[in-house]
Short mmCIF file of C-alpha atoms and ligand atoms in Angstrom, two decimals:
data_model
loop_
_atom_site.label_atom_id
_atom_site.label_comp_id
_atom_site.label_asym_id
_atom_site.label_seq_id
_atom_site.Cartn_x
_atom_site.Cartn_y
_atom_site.Cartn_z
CA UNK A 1 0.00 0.00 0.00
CA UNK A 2 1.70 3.26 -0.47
CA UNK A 3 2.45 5.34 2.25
CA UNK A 4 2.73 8.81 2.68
CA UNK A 5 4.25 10.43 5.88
CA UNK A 6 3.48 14.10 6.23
CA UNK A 7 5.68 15.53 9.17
CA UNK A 8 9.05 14.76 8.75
CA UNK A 9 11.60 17.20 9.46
CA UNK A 10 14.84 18.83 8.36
CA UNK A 11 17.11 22.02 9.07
CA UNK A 12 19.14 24.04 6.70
CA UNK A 13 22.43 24.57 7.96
CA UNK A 14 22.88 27.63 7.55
CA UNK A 15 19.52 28.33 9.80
CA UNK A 16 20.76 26.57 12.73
CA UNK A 17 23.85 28.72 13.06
CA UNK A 18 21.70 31.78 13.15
CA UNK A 19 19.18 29.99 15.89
CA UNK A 20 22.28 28.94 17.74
CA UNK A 21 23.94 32.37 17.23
CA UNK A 22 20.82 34.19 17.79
CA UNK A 23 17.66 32.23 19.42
CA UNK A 24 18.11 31.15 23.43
CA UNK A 25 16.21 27.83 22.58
CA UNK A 26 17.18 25.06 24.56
CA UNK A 27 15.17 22.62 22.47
CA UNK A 28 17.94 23.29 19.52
CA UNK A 29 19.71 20.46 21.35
CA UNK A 30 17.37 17.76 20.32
CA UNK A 31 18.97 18.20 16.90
CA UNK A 32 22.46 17.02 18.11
CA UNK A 33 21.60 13.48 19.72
CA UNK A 34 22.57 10.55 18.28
CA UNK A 35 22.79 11.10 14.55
CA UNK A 36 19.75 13.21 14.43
CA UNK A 37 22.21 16.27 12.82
CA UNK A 38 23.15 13.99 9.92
CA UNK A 39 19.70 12.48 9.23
CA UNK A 40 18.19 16.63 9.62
CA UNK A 41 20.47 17.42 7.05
CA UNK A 42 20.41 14.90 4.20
CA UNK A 43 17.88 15.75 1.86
CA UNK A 44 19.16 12.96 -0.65
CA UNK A 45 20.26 9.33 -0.32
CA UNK A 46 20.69 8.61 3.31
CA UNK A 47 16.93 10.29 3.82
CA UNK A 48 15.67 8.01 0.91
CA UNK A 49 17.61 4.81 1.85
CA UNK A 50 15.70 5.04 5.42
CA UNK A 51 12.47 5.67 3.88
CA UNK A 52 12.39 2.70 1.85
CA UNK A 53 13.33 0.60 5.15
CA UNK A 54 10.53 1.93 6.47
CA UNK A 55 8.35 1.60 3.44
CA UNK A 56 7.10 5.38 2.88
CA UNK A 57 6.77 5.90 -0.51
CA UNK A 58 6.36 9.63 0.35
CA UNK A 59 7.36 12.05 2.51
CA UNK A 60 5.97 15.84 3.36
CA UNK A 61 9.41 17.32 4.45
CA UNK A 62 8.99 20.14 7.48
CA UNK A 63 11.93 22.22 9.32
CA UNK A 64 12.05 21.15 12.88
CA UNK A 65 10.95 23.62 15.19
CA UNK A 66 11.22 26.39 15.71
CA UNK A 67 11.75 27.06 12.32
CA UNK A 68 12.69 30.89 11.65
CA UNK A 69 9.82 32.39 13.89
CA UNK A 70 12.36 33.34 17.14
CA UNK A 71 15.01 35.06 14.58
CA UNK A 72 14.98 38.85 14.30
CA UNK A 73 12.23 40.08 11.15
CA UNK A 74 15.01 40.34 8.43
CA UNK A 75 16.59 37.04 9.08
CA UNK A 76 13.47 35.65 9.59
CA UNK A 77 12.50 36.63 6.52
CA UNK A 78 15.79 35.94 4.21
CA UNK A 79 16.68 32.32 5.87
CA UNK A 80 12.44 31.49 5.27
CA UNK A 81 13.17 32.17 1.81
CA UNK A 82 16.52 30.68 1.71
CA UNK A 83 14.57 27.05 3.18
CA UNK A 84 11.89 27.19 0.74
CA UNK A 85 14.15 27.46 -2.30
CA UNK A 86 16.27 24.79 -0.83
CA UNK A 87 12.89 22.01 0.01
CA UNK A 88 11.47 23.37 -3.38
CA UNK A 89 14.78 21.78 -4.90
CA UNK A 90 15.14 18.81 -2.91
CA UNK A 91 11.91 17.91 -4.11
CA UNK A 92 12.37 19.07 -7.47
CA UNK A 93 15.52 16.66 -7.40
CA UNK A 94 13.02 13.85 -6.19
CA UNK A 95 9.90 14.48 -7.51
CA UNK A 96 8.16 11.44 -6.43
CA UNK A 97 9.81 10.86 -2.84
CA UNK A 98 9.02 14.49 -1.70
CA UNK A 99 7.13 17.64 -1.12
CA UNK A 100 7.10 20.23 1.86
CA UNK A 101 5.69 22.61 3.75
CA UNK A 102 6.59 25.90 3.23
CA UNK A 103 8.71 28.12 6.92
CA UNK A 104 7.20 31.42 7.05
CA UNK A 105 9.14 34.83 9.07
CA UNK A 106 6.34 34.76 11.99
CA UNK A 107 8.04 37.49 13.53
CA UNK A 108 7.71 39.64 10.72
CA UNK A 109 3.82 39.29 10.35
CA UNK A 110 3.27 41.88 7.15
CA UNK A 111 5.67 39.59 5.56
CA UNK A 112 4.27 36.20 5.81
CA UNK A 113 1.53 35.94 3.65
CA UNK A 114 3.90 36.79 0.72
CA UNK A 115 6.10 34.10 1.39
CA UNK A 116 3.19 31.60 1.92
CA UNK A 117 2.06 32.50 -1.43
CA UNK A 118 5.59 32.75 -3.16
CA UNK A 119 6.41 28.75 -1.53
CA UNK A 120 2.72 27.78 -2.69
CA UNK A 121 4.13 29.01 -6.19
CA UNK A 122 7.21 26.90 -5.75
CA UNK A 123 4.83 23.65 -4.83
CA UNK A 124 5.14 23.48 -1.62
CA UNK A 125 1.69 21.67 -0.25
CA UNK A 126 1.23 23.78 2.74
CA UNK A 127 3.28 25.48 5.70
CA UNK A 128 3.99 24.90 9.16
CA UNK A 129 3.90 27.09 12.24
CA UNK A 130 4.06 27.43 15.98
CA UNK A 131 1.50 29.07 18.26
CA UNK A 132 3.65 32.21 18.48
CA UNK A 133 6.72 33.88 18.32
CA UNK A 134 8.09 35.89 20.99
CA UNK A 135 5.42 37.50 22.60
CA UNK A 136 2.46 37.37 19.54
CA UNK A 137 0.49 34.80 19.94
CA UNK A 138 -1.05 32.91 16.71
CA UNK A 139 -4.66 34.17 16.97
CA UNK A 140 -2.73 37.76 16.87
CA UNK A 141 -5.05 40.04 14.62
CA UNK A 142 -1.36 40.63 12.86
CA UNK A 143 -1.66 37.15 11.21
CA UNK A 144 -5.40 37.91 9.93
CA UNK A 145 -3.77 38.21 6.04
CA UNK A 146 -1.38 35.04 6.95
CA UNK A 147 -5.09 32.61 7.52
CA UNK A 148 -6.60 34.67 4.72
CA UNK A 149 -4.22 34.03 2.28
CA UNK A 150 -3.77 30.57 3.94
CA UNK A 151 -7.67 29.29 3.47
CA UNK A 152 -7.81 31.52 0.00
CA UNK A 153 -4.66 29.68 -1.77
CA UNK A 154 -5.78 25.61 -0.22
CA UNK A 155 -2.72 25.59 2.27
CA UNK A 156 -3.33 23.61 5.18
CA UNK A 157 -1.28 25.47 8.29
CA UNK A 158 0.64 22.05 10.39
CA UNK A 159 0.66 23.96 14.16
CA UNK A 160 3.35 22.13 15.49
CA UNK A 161 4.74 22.34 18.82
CA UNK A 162 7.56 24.56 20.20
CA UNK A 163 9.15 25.45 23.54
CA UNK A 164 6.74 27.67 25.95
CA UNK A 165 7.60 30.73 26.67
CA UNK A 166 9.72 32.06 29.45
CA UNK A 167 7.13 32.65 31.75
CA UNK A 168 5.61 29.30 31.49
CA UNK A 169 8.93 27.30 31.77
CA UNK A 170 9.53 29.49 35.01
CA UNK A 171 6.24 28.98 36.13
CA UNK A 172 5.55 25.41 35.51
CA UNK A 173 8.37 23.47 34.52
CA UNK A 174 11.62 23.85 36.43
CA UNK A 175 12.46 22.35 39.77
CA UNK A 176 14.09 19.21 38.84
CA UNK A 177 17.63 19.68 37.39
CA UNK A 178 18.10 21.03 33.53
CA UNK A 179 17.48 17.45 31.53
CA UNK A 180 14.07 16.90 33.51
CA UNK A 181 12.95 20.61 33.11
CA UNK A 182 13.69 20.86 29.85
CA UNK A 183 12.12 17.26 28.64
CA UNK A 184 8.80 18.33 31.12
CA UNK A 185 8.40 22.07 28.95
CA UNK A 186 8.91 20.03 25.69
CA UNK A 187 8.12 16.03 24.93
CA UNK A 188 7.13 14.85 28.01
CA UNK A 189 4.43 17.41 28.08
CA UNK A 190 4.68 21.25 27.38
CA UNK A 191 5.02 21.25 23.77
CA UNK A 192 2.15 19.53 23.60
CA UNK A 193 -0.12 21.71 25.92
CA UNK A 194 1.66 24.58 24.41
CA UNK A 195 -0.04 23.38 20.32
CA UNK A 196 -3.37 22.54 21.97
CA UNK A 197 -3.68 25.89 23.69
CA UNK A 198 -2.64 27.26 20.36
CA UNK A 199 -5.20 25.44 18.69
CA UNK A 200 -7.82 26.40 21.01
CA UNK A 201 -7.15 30.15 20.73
CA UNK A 202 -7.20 29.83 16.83
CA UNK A 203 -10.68 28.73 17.56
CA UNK A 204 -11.65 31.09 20.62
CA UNK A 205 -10.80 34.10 17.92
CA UNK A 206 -13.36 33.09 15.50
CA UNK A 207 -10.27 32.18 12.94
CA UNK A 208 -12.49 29.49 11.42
CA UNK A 209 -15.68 31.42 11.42
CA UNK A 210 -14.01 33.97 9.12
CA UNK A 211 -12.20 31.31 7.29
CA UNK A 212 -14.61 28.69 6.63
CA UNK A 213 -12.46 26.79 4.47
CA UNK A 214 -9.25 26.87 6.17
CA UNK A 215 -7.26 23.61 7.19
CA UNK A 216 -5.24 22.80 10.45
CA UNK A 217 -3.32 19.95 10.95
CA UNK A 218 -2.45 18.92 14.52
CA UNK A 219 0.51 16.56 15.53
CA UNK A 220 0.61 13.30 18.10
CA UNK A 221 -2.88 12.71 17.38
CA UNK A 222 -4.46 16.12 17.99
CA UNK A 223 -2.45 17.80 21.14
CA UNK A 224 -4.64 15.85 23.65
CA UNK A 225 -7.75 17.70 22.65
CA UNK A 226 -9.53 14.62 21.22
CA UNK A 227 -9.52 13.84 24.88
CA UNK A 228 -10.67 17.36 25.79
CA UNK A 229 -13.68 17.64 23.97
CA UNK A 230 -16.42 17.50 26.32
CA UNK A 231 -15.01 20.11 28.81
CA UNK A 232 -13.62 22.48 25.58
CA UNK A 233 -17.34 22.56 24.41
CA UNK A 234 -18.39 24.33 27.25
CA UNK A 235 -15.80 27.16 26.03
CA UNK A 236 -17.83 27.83 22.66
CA UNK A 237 -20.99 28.97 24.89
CA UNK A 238 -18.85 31.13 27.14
CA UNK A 239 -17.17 32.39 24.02
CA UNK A 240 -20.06 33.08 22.28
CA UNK A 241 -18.80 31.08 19.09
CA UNK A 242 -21.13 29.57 16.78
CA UNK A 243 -20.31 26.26 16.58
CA UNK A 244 -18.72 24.19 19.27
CA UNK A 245 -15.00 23.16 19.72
CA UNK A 246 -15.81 19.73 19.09
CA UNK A 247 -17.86 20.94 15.46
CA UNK A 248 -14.05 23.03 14.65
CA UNK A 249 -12.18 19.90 15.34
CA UNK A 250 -13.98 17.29 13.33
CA UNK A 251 -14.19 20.08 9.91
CA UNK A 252 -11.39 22.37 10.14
CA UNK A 253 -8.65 20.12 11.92
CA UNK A 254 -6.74 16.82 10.86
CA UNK A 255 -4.88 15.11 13.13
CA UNK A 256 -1.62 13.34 12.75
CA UNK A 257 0.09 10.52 14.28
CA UNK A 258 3.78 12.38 14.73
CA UNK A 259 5.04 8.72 14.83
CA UNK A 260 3.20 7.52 17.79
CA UNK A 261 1.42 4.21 16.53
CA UNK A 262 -0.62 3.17 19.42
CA UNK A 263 -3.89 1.24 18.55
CA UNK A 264 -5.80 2.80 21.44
CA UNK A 265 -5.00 6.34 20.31
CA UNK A 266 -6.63 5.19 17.08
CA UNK A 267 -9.40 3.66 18.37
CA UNK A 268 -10.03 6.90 20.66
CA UNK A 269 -9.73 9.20 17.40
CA UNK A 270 -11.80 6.89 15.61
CA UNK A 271 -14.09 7.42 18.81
CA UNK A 272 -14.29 11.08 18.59
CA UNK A 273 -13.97 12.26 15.13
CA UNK A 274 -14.09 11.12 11.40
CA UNK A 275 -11.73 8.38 9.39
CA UNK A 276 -11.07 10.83 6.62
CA UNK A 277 -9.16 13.19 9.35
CA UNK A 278 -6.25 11.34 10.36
CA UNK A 279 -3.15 11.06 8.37
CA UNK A 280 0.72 8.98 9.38
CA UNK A 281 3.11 10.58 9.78
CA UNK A 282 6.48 9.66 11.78
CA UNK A 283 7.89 12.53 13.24
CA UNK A 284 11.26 11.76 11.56
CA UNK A 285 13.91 11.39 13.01
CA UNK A 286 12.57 12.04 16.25
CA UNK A 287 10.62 8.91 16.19
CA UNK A 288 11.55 5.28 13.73
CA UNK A 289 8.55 3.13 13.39
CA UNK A 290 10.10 -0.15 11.30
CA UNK A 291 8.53 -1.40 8.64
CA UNK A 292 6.84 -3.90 10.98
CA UNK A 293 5.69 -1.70 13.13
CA UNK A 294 3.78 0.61 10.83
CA UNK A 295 2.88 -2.56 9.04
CA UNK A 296 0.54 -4.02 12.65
CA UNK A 297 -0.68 -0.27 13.03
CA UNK A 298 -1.80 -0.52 10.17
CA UNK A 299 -3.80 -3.63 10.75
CA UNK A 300 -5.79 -1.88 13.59
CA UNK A 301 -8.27 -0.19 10.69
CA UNK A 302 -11.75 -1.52 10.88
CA UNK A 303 -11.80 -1.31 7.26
CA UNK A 304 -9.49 -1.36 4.13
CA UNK A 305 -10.64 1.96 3.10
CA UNK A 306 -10.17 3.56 5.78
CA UNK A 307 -6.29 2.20 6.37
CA UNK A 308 -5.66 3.21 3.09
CA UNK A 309 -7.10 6.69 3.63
CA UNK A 310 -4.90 6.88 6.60
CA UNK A 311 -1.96 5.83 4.80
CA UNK A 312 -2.30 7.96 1.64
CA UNK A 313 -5.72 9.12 0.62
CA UNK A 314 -6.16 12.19 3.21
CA UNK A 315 -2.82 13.40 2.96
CA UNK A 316 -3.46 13.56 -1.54
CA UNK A 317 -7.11 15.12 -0.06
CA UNK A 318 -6.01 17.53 1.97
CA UNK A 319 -1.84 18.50 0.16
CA UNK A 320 -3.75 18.16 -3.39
CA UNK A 321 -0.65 15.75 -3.85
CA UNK A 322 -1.47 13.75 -6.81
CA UNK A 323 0.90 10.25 -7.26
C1 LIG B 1 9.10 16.86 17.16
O1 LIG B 1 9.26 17.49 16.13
O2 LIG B 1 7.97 16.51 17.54
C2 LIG B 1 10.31 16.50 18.01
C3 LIG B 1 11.48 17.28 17.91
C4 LIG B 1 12.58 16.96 18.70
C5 LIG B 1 12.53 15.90 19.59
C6 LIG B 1 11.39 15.13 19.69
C7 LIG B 1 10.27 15.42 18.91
O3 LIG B 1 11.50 18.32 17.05
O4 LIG B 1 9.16 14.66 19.03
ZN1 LIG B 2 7.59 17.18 14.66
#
């Protein structure tokens, strides 16, 4: 069956000497365990050798986070640019192992629906962001051309999860020695809660009321808000919102597995909102899945259209990525 994976990462070298140089983000470490550096970079061969181990016939490449968004507006803005060109010609070097999703200079708001459209003119399938950068959030009226152009041109926005702020970290995640704090405000929780907040505020702002038609796609299996959804309800009445949270989340969302293959997960998503929203993905090379392993996920479909929709069809649906 093929197999497209839709949130696998990279970095541009050239991008993580300015975040190093410039951006007080602990989470830039993640990049240097194990081999993770050498896998990030290779946008040829190596890349390509492990995805036909694992049996992905496809994958959506994505910067890891946190992309350009904490650099300074002109760098932001230059080394976006500078990654777009550089996925537009990986995949133009491999036109049926790749596509991507476009970086965009968050902290230079006026500039970012250019860009979106300039990548969307280079191919790229859609773009991913983070819930803010510095201290706008998302939902920040200064993004209101960003979702416009975003819902107007078919690019589905991948909110993926970055460090919390400073006041967060202080507030709710140190105490226990550097490693722990910093794996407690990222993986082991805070990214996560960070997204779904994100998510929720996208919502809370009437973003989807305005833009009917735009698409969000939320990693490991929707931030934990699949598992929200009967207390997040109660927000659309308080809100005043038209629909509730729940009705946003099953028509404006997708959710994606960010390479955790658990057959309850599915069964809980399957629970709570539609086959045609959830899409593999891997989360490379954060998370491996073997072939086996993706192989006895895959088994856990009820139905063979639905595993297949899983494994390819939403991600052609929703990318317009015809094979
Ligand atoms: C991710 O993109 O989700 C990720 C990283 C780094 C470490 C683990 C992880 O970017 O899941
Ligand atoms: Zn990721």
């Amino acid at each position: 069956m093929t197999l497209i994976a839709i949130e696998e990462h990279w970095i541009m070298p050239e991008l993580t000497s300015a975040l190093e140089a410039g951006a007080d983000d602990d989470s830039l470490a993640f990049n240097d365990l194990g081999d993770h550096q050498e896998r990030l970079r290779d946008l040829g061969a190596g890349r390509l050798a492990a995805m036909d181990a694992q049996g992905i016939d496809l994958s959506v490449l994505a910067l890891t986070p946190p992309g350009t968004q904490p650099l300074d507006p002109g760098q932001a803005v230059r080394l976006s640019r500078a990654a777009n060109d550089l996925a537009a010609s990986a995949v133009a070097a491999h036109p049926t192992r790749f596509r991507a999703l476009s970086t965009l200079p968050m902290s230079a708001p006026e500039a970012v629906a250019a860009e979106l459209e300039r990548a969307a003119g280079l191919g790229h399938v859609g773009t991913m962001v983070y819930g803010r950068s510095g201290d706008r959030f998302l939902d920040d009226p200064a993004y209101e051309d960003f979702f416009a152009a975003a819902a107007r041109l078919g690019q589905p926005v991948f909110l993926h999860p970055q460090l919390p702020s400073p006041a967060v970290r202080d507030a709710s995640y140190r105490g226990f020695g550097p490693l722990t704090d910093l794996a407690l405000a990222t993986f082991g929780w805070g990214w996560h809660l960070d997204a779904a907040t994100a998510a929720l505020r996208l919502i809370l702002r009437g973003t989807f009321d305005r833009h009917p038609d735009l698409r969000v796609v939320l990693g490991h299996w929707g931030e934990m808000l699949l598992f929200w959804l009967d207390r997040a309800d109660s927000l659309s009445r308080v809100a005043g919102l038209p629909r509730k949270v729940s009705d946003y989340l099953r028509t404006n969302f997708h959710i994606t597995t960010s390479g955790m293959l658990n057959p309850a997960l599915l069964r809980h998503a399957l629970a709570v909102t539609t086959p045609d929203r959830l899409i593999f993905s891997t989360d490379y090379p954060f998370q491996h899945p073997g072939r086996a392993d993706i192989a006895t996920f895959l088994d856990h479909f009820p139905t063979e259209k639905q595993k297949a929709d899983f494994a390819y069809g939403n991600a052609c649906a929703l990318f317009g990525i015809t094979l």
